[in-house]
Coordinates of C-alpha atoms in Angstrom, one line a residue:
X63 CA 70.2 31.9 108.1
X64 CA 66.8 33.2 109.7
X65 CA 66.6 36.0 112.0
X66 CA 65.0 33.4 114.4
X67 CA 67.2 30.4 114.2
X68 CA 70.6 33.0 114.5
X69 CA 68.5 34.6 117.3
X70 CA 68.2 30.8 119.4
X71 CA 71.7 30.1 119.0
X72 CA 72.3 32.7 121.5
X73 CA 70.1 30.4 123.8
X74 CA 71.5 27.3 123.1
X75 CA 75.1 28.9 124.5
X76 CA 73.7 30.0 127.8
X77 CA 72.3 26.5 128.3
X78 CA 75.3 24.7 129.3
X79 CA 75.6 27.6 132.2
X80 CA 72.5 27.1 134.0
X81 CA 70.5 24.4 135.6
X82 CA 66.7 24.8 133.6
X83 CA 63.9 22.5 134.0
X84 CA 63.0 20.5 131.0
X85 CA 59.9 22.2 130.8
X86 CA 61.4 25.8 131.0
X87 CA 63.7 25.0 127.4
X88 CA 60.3 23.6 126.2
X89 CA 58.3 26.9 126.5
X90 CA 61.0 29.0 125.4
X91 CA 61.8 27.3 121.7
X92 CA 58.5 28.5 120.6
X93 CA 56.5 31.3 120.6
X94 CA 53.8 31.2 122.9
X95 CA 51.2 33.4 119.7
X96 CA 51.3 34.6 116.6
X97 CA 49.2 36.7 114.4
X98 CA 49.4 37.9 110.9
X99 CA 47.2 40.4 109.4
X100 CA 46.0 42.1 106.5
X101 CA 45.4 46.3 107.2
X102 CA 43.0 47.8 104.3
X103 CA 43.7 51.3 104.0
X104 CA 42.2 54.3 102.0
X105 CA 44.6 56.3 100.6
X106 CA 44.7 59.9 100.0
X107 CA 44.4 59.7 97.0
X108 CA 41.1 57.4 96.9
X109 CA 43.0 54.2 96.6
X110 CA 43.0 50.9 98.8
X111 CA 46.2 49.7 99.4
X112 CA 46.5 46.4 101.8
X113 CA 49.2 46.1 104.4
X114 CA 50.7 43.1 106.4
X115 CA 51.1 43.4 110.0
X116 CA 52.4 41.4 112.6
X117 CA 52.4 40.9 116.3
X118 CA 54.2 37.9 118.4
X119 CA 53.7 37.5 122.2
X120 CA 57.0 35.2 122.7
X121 CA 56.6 34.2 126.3
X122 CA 54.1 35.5 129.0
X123 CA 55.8 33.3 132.4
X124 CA 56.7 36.4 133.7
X125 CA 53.7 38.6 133.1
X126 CA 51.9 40.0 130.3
X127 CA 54.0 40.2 126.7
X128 CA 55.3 43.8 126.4
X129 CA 57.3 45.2 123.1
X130 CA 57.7 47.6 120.1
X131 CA 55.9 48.2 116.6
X132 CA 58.1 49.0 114.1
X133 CA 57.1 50.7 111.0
X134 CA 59.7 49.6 108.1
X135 CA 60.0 48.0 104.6
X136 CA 61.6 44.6 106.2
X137 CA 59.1 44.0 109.3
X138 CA 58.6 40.3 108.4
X139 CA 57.3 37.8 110.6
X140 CA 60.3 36.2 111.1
X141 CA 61.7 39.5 112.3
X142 CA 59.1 39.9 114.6
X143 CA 59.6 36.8 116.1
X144 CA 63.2 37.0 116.9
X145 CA 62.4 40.8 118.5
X146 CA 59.6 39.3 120.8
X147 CA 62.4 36.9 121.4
X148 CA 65.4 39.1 122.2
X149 CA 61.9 41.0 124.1
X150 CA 61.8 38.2 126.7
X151 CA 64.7 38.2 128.0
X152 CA 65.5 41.9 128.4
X153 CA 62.6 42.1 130.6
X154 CA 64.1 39.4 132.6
X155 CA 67.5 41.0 132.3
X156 CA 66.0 43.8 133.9
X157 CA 63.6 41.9 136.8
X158 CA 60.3 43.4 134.7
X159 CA 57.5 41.7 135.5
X160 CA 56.9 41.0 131.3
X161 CA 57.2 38.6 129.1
X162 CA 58.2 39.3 125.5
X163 CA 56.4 40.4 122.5
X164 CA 56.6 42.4 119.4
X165 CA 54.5 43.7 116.1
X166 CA 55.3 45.6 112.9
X167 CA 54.1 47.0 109.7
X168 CA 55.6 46.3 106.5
X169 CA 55.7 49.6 104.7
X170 CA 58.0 52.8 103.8
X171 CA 56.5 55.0 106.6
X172 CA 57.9 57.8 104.3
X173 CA 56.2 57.1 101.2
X174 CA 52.6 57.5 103.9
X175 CA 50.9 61.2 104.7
X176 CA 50.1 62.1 107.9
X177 CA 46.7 61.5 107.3
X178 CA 47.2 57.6 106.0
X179 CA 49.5 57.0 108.7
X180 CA 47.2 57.4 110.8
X181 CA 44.5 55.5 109.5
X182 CA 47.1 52.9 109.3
X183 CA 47.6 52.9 113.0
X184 CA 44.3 52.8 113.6
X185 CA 43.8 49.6 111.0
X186 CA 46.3 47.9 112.7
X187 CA 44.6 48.4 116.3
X188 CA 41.1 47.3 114.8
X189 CA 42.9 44.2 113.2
X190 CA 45.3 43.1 116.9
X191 CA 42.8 44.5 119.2
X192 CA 41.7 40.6 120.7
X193 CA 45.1 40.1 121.0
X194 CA 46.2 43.0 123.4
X195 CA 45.6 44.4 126.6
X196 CA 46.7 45.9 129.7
X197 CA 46.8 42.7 131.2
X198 CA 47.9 40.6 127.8
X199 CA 50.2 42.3 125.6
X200 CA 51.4 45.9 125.8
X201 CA 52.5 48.1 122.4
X202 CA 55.3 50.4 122.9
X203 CA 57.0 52.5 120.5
X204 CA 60.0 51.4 117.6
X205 CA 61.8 52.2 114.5
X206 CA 59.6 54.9 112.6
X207 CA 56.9 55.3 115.1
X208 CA 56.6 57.9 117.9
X209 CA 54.0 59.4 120.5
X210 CA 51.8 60.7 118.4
X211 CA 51.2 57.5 116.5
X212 CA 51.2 55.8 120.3
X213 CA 48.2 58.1 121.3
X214 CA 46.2 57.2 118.2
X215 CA 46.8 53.6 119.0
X216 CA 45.6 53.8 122.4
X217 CA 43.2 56.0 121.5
X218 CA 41.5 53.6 118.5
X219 CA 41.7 50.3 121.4
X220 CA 39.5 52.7 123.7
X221 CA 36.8 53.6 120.9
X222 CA 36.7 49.3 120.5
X223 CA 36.7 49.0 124.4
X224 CA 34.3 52.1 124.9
X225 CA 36.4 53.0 127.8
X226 CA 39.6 54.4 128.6
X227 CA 42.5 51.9 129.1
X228 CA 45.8 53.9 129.0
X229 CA 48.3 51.4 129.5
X230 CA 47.5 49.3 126.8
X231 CA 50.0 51.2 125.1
X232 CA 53.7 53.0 126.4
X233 CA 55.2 55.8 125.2
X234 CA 52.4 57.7 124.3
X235 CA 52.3 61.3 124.6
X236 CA 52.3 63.1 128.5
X237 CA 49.0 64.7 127.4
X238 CA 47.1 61.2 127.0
X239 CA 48.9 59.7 130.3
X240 CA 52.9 59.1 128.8
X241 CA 55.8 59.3 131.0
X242 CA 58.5 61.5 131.6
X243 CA 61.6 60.5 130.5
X244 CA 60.1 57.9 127.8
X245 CA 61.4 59.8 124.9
X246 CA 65.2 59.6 126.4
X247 CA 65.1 56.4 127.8
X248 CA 66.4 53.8 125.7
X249 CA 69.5 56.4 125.1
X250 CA 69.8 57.3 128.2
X251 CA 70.0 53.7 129.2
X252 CA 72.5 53.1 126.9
X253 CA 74.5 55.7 128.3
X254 CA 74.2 54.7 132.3
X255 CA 75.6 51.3 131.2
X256 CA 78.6 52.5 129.6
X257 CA 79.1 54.8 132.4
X258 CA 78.7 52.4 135.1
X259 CA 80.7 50.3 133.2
X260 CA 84.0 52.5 131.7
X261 CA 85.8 52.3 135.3
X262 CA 86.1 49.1 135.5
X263 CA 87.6 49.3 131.6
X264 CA 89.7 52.0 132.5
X265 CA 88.4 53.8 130.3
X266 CA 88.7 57.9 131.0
X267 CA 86.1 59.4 128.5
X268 CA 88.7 62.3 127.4
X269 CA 91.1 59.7 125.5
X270 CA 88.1 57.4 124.2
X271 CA 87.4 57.7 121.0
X272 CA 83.2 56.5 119.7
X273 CA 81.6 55.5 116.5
X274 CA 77.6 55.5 116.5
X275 CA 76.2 53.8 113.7
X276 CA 72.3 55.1 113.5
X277 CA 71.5 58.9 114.1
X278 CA 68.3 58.1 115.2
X279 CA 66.1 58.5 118.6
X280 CA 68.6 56.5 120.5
X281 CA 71.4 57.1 119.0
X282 CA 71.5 61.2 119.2
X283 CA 70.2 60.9 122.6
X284 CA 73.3 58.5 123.7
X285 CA 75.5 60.8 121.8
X286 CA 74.8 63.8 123.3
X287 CA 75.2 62.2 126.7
X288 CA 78.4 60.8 125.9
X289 CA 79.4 64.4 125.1
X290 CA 78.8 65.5 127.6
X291 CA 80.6 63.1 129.7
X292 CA 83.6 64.5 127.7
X293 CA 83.9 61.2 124.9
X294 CA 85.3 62.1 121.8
X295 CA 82.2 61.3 118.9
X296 CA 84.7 60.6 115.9
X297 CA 81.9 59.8 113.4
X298 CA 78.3 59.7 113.4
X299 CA 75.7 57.9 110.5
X300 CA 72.1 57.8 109.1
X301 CA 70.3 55.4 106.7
X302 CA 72.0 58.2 103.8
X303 CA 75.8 57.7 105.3
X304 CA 78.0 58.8 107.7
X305 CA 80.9 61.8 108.8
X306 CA 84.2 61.3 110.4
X307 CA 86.7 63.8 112.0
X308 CA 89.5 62.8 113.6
X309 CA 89.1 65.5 115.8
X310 CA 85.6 64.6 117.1
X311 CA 82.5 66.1 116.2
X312 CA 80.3 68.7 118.2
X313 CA 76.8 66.7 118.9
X314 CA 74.6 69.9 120.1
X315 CA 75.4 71.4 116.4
X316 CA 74.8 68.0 114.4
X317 CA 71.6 67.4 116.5
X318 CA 70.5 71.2 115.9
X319 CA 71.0 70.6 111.9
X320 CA 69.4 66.9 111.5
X321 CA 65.9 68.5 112.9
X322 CA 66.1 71.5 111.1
X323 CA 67.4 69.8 107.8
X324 CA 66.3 65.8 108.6
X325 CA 69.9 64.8 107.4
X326 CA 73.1 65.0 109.6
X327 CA 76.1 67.3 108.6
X328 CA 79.6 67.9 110.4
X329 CA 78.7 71.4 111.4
X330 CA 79.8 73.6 114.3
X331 CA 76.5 75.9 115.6
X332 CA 76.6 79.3 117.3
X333 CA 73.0 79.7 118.0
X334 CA 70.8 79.6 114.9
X335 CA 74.0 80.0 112.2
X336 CA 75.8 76.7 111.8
X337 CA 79.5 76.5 109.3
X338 CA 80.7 73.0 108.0
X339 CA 83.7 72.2 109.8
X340 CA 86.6 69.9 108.1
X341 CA 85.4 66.4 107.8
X342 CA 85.0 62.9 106.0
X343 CA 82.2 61.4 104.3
X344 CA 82.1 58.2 105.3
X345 CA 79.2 54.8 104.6
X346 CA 77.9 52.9 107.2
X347 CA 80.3 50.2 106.4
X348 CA 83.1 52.8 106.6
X349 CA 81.9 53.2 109.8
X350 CA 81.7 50.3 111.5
X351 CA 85.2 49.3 110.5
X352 CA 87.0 52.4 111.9
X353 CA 89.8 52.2 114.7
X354 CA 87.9 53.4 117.6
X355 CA 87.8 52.6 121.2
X356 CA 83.9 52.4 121.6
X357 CA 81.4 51.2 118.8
X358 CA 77.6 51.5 119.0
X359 CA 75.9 50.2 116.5
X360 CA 72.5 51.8 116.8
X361 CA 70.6 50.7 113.6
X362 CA 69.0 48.0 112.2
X363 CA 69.6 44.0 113.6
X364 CA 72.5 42.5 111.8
X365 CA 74.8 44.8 110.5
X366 CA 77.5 43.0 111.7
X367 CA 78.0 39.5 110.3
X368 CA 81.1 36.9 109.5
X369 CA 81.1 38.9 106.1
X370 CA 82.5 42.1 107.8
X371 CA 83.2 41.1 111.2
X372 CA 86.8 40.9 110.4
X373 CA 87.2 44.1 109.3
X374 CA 85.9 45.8 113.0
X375 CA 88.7 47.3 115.3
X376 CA 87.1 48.7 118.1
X377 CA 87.8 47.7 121.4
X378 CA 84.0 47.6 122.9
X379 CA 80.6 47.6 121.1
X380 CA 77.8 48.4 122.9
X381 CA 74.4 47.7 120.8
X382 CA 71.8 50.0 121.2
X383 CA 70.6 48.3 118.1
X384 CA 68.8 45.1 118.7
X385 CA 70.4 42.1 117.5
X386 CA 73.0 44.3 115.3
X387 CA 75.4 41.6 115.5
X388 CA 75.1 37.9 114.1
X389 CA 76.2 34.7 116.0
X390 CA 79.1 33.7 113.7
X391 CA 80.4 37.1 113.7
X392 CA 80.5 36.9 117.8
X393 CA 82.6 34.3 117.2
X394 CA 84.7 36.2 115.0
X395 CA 84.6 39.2 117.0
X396 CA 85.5 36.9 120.2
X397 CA 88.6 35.2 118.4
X398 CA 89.6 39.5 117.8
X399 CA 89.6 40.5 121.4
X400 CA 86.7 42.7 121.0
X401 CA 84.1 42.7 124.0
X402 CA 80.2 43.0 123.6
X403 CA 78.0 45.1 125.4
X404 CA 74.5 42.8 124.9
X405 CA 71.5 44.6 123.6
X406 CA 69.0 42.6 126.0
X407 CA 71.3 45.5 128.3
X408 CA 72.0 48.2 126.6
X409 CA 69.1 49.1 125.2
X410 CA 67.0 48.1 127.8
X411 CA 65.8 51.6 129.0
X412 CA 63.0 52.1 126.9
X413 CA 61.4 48.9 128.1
X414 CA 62.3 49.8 131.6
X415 CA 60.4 53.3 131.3
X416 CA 57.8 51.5 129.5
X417 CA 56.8 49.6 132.5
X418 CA 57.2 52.7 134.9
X419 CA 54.8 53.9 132.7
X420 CA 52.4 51.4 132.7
X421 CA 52.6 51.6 136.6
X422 CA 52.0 54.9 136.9
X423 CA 48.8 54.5 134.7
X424 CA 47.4 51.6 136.5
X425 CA 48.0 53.7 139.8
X426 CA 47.2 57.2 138.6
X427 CA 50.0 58.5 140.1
X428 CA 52.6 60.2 138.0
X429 CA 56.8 60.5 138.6
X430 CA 58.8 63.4 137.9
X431 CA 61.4 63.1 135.2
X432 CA 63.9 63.5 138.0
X433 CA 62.4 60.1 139.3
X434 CA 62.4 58.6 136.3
X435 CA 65.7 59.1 135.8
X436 CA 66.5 58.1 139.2
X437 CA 64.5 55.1 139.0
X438 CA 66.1 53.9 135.5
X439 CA 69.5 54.2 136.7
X440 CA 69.0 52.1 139.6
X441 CA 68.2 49.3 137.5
X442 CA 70.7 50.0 134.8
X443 CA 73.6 49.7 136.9
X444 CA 72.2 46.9 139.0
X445 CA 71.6 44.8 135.9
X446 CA 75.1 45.7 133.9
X447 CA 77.0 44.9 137.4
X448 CA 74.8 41.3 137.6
X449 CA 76.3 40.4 134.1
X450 CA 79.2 41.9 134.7
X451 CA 79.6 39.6 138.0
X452 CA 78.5 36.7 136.4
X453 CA 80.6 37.0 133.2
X454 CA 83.4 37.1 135.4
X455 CA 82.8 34.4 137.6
X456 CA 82.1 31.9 134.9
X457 CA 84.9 33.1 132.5
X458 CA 81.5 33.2 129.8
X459 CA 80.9 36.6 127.2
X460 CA 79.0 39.4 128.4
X461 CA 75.8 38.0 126.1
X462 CA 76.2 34.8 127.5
X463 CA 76.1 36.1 131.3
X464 CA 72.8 38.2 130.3
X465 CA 71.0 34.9 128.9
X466 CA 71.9 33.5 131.9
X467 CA 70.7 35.6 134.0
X468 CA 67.4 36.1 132.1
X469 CA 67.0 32.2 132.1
X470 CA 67.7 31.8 135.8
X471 CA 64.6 34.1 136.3
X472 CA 62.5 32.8 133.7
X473 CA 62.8 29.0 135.0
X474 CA 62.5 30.3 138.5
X475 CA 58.9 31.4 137.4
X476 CA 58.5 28.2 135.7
X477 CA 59.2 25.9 138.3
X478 CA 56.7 27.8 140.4
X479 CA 53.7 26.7 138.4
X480 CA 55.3 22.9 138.7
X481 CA 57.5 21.4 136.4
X482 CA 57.9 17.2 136.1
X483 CA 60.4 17.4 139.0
X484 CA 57.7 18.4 141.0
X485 CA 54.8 15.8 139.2
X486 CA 57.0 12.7 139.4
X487 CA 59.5 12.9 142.2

């Protein structure tokens, strides 16, 4: 099945749960734009190579589409789609004033230079550049991109514009008018959910064991958070595999060795000496199937399908990951006891700084990280207590009660432009 059409069935559940206009269910089965291009680039080397790009602004009811570019071998455009998808609702989710959208590059950023990275970037501006805007679609940082290639980004739209129009793009560097807090905040997002979340579980962090699948931005963030909360990491995993100790690992030191050696290692740190302490080597598969309390898959979308779903013990999955589980293995998962965290939550701190960000540069007026942080968390607990409430009340799954929640507000803005209630009664 299609990212996409796995993606909708999500929707097609919360439907039954909330009154939406006819009109509302029409908008949101299609994409309101798409746009597939072609990126000539000239490699170091003296060669043109030609990339595909996307970018997909899914729904725009709520204001102007807002999402990620990712950088990765399988950015497709079906992909893309179901991201500005998932896009929509989290701002809704979170009461952003956004609709959804999304873009990628299909490429092995690894296999790219600096210097062809950034003439990539830059391509890929020159090629979208009618179809964004401060007011139309915002870019935002995703898997295998970062400030620096934010900056260049907004940068290459101002050269077209010949002015300066900072919030076209999020997550760009302080320097060139980023946030504070922006590089945390999809981690730290993560983490205020499960916090505001783990006494109503029962859960005392001490006893509760954690699996992260994905060592990445997010995930190490969440991690170290978590460890600091007192959880016990049990195992930790990259794109090259994973480690697991019983025992639980010590984050600061695994963090410490990934940037110094770009892979992770079970290591115990006293300042810049670090000695391997007694471990497993473990896959990603491994991983995901281990007896833990907590599991946070914090990848790639679907690593979690009816093909392995059976084989996952955890108690709770939060997905930091977007869309890291499949439909039929919710069902599976469901049928096993196991309760889901939704990504159109957990993950939603990234978009939410995104848009602080975006305010602050239409206002000029710039927020401490300390406000920042403040500011995210208010809207992190609020959110995961809404679903919470509403999941609860209805006796539906935590995804479910998000949708929900997301549609109410999204055919709330519909109906206000007039719907054919309003044209025929």
């Amino acid at each position: 099945m299609q990212l996409f059409a796995d993606a909708s069935q999500r929707l097609e559940k919360a439907l039954q749960y909330v009154d939406l206009p006819e009109d509302a269910l029409a908008y949101l089965r299609h994409p309101k734009s798409s746009l597939a291009v072609s990126i000539p680039v000239r490699m170091d080397d003296g060669s043109l190579r030609v990339f595909q790009g996307y970018r997909v602004r899914y729904d725009d009811t709520r204001g102007p589409t807002k999402g990620g570019v990712r950088y990765h071998p399988h950015v497709s455009q079906d992909e893309v789609q179901s991201l500005a998808f998932w896009m929509t609702f989290k701002c809704a989710v979170l009461d952003l004033p956004f609709g959804g959208g999304k873009g990628g590059i299909t490429l092995d950023p690894k296999s790219l230079s600096k210097m062809e990275l950034e003439r990539l970037s830059r391509g890929y501006i020159d090629a979208i550049a009618d179809f964004i805007g401060p007011d139309v679609d915002i870019l935002a940082p995703d898997v295998y991109t970062n400030p620096m290639i934010m900056g260049w980004m907004m940068d290459q739209y101002n050269v077209i514009q010949r002015r300066i129009e900072r919030a076209v793009v999020t997550g760009k560097p302080i320097s060139m008018g980023g946030s504070a807090g922006r590089d945390t905040a999809t981690g730290l997002g993560a983490f205020m959910t499960i916090d505001a979340i783990a006494p109503l579980l029962e859960l005392t962090p001490s006893d509760t064991t954690v699996a992260i699948q994905g060592f990445g931005n997010a995930g190490s963030i969440l991690a170290v958070e978590l460890a600091k909360a007192g959880y016990r990491i049990v195992a930790v995993s990259d794109s090259q595999g994973g480690i697991y100790a019983s025992q639980g690992l010590d984050i600061p030191s695994i963090v410490h060795y990934k940037d110094s050696n770009r892979r992770i290692n079970a290591v115990y740190c006293e300042g810049s000496v670090c000695s391997v302490v007694e471990h497993a080597i473990i896959s990603n598969e491994d991983l995901l199937a281990l007896d833990v309390d907590i599991l946070i898959p914090a990848a790639l979308e679907n690593q979690i399908t009816d093909a392995n779903a059976h084989r996952i013990r955890a108690k709770y999955i939060f997905e930091v990951a977007n869309g890291p589980i499949s439909s039929a293995a919710d069902e599976v998962l469901k049928q096993n006891g196991t309760l889901i965290f939704p990504d159109i939550l957990v993950n939603a701190g990234g978009v939410t700084v995104s848009y602080f960000e975006w305010v602050q540069n239409r206002s000029g007026l710039y927020w401490s990280e300390a406000e920042v942080y403040t500011q995210l968390k208010k809207r992190m607990v609020r959110a995961t207590e809404e679903i919470w409430q509403i999941s609860q009340q209805q006796g539906i799954s935590l995804r479910t009660a998000g949708y929900v929640l997301a549609l109410e507000r999204i055919g709330e803005a519909i109906s206000a432009k007039g719907t054919r209630d309003y044209y025929v009664h």
